[in-house]
Coordinates of N, CA and C in Angstrom, one line a residue:
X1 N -0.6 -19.5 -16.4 CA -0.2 -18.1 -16.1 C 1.2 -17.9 -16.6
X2 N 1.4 -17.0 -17.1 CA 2.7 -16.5 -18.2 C 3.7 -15.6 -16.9
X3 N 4.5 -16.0 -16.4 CA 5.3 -14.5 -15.5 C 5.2 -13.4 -16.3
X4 N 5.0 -12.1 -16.1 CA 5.2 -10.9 -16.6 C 6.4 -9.9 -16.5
X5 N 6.7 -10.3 -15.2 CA 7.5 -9.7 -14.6 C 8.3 -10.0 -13.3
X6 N 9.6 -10.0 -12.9 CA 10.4 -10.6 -11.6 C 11.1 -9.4 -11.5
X7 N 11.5 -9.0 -9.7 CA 12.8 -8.6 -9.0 C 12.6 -9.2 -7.7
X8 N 13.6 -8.6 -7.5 CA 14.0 -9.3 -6.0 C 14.7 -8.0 -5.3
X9 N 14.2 -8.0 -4.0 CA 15.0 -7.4 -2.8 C 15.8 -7.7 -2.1
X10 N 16.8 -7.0 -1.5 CA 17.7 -7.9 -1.0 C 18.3 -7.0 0.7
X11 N 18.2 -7.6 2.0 CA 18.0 -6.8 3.2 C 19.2 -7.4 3.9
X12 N 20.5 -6.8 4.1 CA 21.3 -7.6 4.9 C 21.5 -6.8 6.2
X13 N 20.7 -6.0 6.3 CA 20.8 -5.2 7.7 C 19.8 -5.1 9.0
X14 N 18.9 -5.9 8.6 CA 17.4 -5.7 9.2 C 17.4 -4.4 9.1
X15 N 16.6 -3.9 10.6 CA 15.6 -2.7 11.0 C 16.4 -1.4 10.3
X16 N 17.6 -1.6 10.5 CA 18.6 -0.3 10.1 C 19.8 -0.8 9.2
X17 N 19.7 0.3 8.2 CA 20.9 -0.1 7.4 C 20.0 0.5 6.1
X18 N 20.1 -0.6 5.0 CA 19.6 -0.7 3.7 C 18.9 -1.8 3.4
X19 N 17.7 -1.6 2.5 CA 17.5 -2.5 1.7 C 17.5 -2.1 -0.1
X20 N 17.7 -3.5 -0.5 CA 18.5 -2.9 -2.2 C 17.9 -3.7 -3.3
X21 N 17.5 -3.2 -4.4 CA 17.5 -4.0 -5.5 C 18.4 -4.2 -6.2
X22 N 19.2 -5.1 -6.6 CA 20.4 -5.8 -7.3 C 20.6 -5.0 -8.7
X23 N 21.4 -4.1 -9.1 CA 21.4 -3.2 -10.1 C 20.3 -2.1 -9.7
X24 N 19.9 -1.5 -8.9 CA 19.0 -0.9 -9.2 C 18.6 0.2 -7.9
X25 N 17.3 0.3 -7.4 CA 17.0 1.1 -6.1 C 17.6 0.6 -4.9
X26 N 18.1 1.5 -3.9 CA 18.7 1.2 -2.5 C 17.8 2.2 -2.1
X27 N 17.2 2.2 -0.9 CA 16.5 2.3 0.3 C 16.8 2.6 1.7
X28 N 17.2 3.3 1.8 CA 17.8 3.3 3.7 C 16.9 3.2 4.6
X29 N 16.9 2.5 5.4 CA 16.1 2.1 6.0 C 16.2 2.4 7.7
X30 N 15.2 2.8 8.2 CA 15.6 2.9 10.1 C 13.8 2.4 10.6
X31 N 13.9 1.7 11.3 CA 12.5 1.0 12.7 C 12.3 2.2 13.0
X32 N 10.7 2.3 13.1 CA 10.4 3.3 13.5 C 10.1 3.3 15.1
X33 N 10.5 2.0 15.5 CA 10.5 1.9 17.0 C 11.9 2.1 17.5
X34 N 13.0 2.7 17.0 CA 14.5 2.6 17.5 C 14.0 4.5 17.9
X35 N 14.5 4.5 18.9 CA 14.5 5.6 19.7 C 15.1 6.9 18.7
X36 N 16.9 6.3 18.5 CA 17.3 6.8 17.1 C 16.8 6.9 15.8
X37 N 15.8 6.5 15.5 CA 15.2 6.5 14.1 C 15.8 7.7 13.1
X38 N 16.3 7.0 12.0 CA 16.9 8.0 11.2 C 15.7 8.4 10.5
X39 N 14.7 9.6 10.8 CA 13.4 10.0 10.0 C 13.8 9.8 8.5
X40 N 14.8 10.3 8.3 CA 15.1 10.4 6.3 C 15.4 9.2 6.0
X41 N 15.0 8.1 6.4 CA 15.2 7.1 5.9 C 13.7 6.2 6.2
X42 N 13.2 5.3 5.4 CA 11.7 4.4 5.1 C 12.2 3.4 6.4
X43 N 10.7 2.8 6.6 CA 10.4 1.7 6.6 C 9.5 0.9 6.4
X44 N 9.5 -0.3 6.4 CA 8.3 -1.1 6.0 C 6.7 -0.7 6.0
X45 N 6.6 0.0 7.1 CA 5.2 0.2 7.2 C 4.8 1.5 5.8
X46 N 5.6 2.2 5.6 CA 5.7 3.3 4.4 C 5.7 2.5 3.3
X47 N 7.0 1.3 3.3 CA 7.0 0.8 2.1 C 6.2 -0.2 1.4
X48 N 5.2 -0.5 2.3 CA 4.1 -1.5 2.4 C 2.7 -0.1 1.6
X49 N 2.8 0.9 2.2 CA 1.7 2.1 2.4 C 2.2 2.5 0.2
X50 N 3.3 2.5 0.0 CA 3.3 3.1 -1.0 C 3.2 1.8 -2.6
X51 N 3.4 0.9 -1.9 CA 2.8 -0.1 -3.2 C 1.7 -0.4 -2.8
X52 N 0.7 0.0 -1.9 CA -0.5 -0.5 -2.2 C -1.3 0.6 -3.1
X53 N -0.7 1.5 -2.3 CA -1.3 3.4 -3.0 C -1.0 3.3 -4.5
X54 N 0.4 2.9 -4.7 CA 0.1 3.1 -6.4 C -0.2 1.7 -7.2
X55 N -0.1 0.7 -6.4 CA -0.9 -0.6 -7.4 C -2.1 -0.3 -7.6
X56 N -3.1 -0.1 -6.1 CA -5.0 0.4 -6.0 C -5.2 1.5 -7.2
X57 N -4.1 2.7 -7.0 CA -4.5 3.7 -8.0 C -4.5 3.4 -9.3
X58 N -2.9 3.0 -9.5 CA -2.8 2.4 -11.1 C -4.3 1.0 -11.7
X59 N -4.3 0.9 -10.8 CA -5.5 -0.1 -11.2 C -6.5 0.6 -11.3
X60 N -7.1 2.0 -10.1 CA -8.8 2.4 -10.4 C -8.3 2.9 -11.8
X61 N -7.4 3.6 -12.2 CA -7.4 4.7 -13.2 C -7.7 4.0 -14.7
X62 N -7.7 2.4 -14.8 CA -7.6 1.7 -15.6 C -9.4 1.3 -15.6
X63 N -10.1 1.8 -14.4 CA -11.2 1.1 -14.5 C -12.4 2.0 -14.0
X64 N -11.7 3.3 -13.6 CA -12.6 4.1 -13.7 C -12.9 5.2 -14.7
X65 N -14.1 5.7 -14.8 CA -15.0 6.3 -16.1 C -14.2 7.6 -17.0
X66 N -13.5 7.0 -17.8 CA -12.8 8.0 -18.8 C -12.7 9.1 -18.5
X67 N -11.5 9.8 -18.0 CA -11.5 11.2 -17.8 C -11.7 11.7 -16.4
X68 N -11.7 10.6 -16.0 CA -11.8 10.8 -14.1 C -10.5 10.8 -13.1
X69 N -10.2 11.5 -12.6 CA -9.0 11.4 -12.1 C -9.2 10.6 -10.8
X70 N -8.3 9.7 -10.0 CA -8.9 8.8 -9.1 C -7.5 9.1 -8.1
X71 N -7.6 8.8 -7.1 CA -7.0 9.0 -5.8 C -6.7 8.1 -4.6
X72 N -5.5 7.2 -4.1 CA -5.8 6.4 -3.2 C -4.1 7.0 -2.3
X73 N -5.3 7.0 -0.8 CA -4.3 7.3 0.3 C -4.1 5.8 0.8
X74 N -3.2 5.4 2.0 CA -3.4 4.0 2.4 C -2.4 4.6 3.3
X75 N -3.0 4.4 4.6 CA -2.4 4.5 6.0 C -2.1 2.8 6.8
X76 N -0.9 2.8 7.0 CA -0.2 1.6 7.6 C 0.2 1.9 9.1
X77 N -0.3 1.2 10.1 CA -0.2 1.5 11.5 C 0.5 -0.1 11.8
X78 N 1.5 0.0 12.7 CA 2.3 -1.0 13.9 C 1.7 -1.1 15.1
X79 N 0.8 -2.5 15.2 CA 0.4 -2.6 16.6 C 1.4 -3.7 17.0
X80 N 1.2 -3.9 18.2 CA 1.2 -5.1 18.9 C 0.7 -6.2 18.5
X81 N 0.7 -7.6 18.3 CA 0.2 -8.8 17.7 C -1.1 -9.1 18.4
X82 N -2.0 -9.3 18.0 CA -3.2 -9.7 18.6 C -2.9 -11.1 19.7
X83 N -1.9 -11.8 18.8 CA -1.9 -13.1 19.2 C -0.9 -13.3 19.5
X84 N 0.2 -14.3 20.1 CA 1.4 -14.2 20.3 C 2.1 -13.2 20.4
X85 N 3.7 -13.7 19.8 CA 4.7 -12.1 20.3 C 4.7 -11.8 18.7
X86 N 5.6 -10.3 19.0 CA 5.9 -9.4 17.8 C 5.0 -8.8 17.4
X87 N 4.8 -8.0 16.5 CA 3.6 -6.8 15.5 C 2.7 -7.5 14.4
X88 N 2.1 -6.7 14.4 CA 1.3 -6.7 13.2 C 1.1 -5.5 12.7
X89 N 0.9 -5.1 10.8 CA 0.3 -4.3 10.4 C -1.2 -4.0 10.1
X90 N -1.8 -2.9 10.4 CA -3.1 -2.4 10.3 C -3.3 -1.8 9.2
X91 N -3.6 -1.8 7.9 CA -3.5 -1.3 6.7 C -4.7 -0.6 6.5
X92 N -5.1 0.4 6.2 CA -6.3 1.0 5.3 C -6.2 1.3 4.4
X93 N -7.1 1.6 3.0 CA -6.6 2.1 1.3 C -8.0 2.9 1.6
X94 N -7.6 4.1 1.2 CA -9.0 4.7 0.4 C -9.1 5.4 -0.6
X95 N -10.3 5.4 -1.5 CA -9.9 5.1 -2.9 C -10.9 6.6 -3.1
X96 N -10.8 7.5 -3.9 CA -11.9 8.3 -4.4 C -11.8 8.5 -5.9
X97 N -12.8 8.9 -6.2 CA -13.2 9.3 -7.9 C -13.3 10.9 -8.3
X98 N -12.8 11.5 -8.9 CA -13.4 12.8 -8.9 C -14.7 12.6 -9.9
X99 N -15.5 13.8 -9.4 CA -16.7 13.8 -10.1 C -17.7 13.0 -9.6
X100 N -17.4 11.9 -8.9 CA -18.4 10.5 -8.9 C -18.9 10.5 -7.3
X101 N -20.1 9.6 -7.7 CA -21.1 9.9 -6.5 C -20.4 8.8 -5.7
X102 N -20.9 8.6 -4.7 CA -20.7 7.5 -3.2 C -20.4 6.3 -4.2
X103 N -21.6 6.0 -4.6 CA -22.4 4.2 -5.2 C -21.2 4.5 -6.3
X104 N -20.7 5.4 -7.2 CA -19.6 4.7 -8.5 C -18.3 5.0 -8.2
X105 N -18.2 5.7 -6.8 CA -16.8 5.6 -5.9 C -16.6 3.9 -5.4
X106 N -17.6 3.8 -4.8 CA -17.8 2.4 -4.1 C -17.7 1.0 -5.3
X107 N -18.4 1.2 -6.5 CA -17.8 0.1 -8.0 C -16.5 -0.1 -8.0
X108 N -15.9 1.6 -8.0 CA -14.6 1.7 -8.8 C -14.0 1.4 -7.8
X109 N -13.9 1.2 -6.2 CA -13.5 0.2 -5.1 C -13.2 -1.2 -5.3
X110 N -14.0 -1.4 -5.2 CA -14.5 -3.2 -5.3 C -13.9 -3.9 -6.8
X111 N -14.0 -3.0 -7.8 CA -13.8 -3.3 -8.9 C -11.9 -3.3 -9.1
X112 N -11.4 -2.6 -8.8 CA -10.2 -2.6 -8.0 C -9.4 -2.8 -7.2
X113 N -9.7 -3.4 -6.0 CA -9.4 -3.8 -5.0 C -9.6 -5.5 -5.8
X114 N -10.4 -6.0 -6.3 CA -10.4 -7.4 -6.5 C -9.4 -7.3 -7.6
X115 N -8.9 -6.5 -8.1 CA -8.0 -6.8 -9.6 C -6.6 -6.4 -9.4
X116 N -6.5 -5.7 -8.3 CA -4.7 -5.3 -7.8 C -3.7 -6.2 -7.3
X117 N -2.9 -6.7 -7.9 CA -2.1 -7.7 -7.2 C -1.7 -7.6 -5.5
X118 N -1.4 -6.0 -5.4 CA -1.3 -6.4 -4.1 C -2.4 -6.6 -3.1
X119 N -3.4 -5.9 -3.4 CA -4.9 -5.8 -3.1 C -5.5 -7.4 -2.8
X120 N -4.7 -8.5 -3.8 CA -4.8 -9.6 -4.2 C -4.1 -10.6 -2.9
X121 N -2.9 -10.1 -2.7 CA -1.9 -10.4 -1.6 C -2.2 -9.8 -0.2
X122 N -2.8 -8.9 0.2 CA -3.8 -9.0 1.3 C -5.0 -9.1 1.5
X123 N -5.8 -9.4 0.5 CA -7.2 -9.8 0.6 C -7.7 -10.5 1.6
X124 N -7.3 -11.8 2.4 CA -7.5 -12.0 3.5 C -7.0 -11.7 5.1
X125 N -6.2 -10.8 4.8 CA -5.7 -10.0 6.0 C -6.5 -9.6 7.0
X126 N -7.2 -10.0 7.9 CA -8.1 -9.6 8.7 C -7.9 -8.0 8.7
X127 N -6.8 -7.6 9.1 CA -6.5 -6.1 9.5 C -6.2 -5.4 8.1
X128 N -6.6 -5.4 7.1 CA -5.8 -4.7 5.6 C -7.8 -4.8 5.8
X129 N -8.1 -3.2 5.1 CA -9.4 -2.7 4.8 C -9.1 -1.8 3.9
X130 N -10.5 -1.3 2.5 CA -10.4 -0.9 2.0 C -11.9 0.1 2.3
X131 N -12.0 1.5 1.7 CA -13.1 2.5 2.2 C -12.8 3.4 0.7
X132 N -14.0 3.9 0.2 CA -14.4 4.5 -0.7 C -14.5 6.0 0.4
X133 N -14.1 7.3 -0.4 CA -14.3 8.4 0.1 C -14.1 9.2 -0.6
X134 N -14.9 10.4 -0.5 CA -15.3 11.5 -1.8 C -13.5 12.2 -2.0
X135 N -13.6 12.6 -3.7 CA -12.4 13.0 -4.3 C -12.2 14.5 -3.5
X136 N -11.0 14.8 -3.5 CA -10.8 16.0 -3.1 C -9.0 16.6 -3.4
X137 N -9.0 17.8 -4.3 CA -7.5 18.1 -4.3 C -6.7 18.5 -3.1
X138 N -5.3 18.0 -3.2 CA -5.1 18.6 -1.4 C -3.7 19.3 -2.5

């Protein structure tokens, strides 16, 4: 396997502060558990929610039926850890096709969800799920 591509992030503040790419994007960041929470600023659970959304998408769009426009929401929820201390994340992706029935929504799922790197990097996530659901403009 050939690398394609590398960056790196870089987080000297935890929960609040910044996180930065080296020449590149900075991020402000605030816990969405600090009372204070600076809303105009991300965090993980968002920034987890938006590279799955556009890796799953840029992927269906590559694999679904010419001329189809495709769609993926991904809701990221903070529980409590099932097990031990600290959190865990609850991930959902849902993926739609315009035009397309349930069964070539559900292909263009499966078919993408196994080919997305990050899709790839939670695949065994017990709590990371993926759901097919009809296209719709909002």
């Amino acid at each position: 396997m050939s690398m394609r591509y590398r960056t790196q992030a870089i987080n000297k503040d935890g929960g609040e502060g910044e996180t930065f790419v080296p020449d590149g994007l900075a991020v402000a960041v605030s816990s969405p558990l600090n009372p204070d929470q600076d809303t105009s600023a991300s965090n993980p659970e968002q920034l987890l929610a938006l590279a799955w959304a556009t890796c799953l998408n840029a992927t269906a769009q590559v694999i679904a039926p010419s001329g189809r426009r495709t769609a993926v929401r991904v809701e990221v929820e903070l529980h409590d850890a099932a097990e031990g201390v600290g959190y865990e994340f609850h991930a959902d992706a849902y993926l739609s096709v315009e035009g397309a029935s349930a069964e070539e929504t559900e292909q263009v799922l499966v078919a993408s969800h196994a080919r997305c790197p990050v899709s790839k990097l939670l695949k065994d996530a017990a709590t990371a799920r993926v759901h097919a659901e009809p296209y719709a403009i909002s």
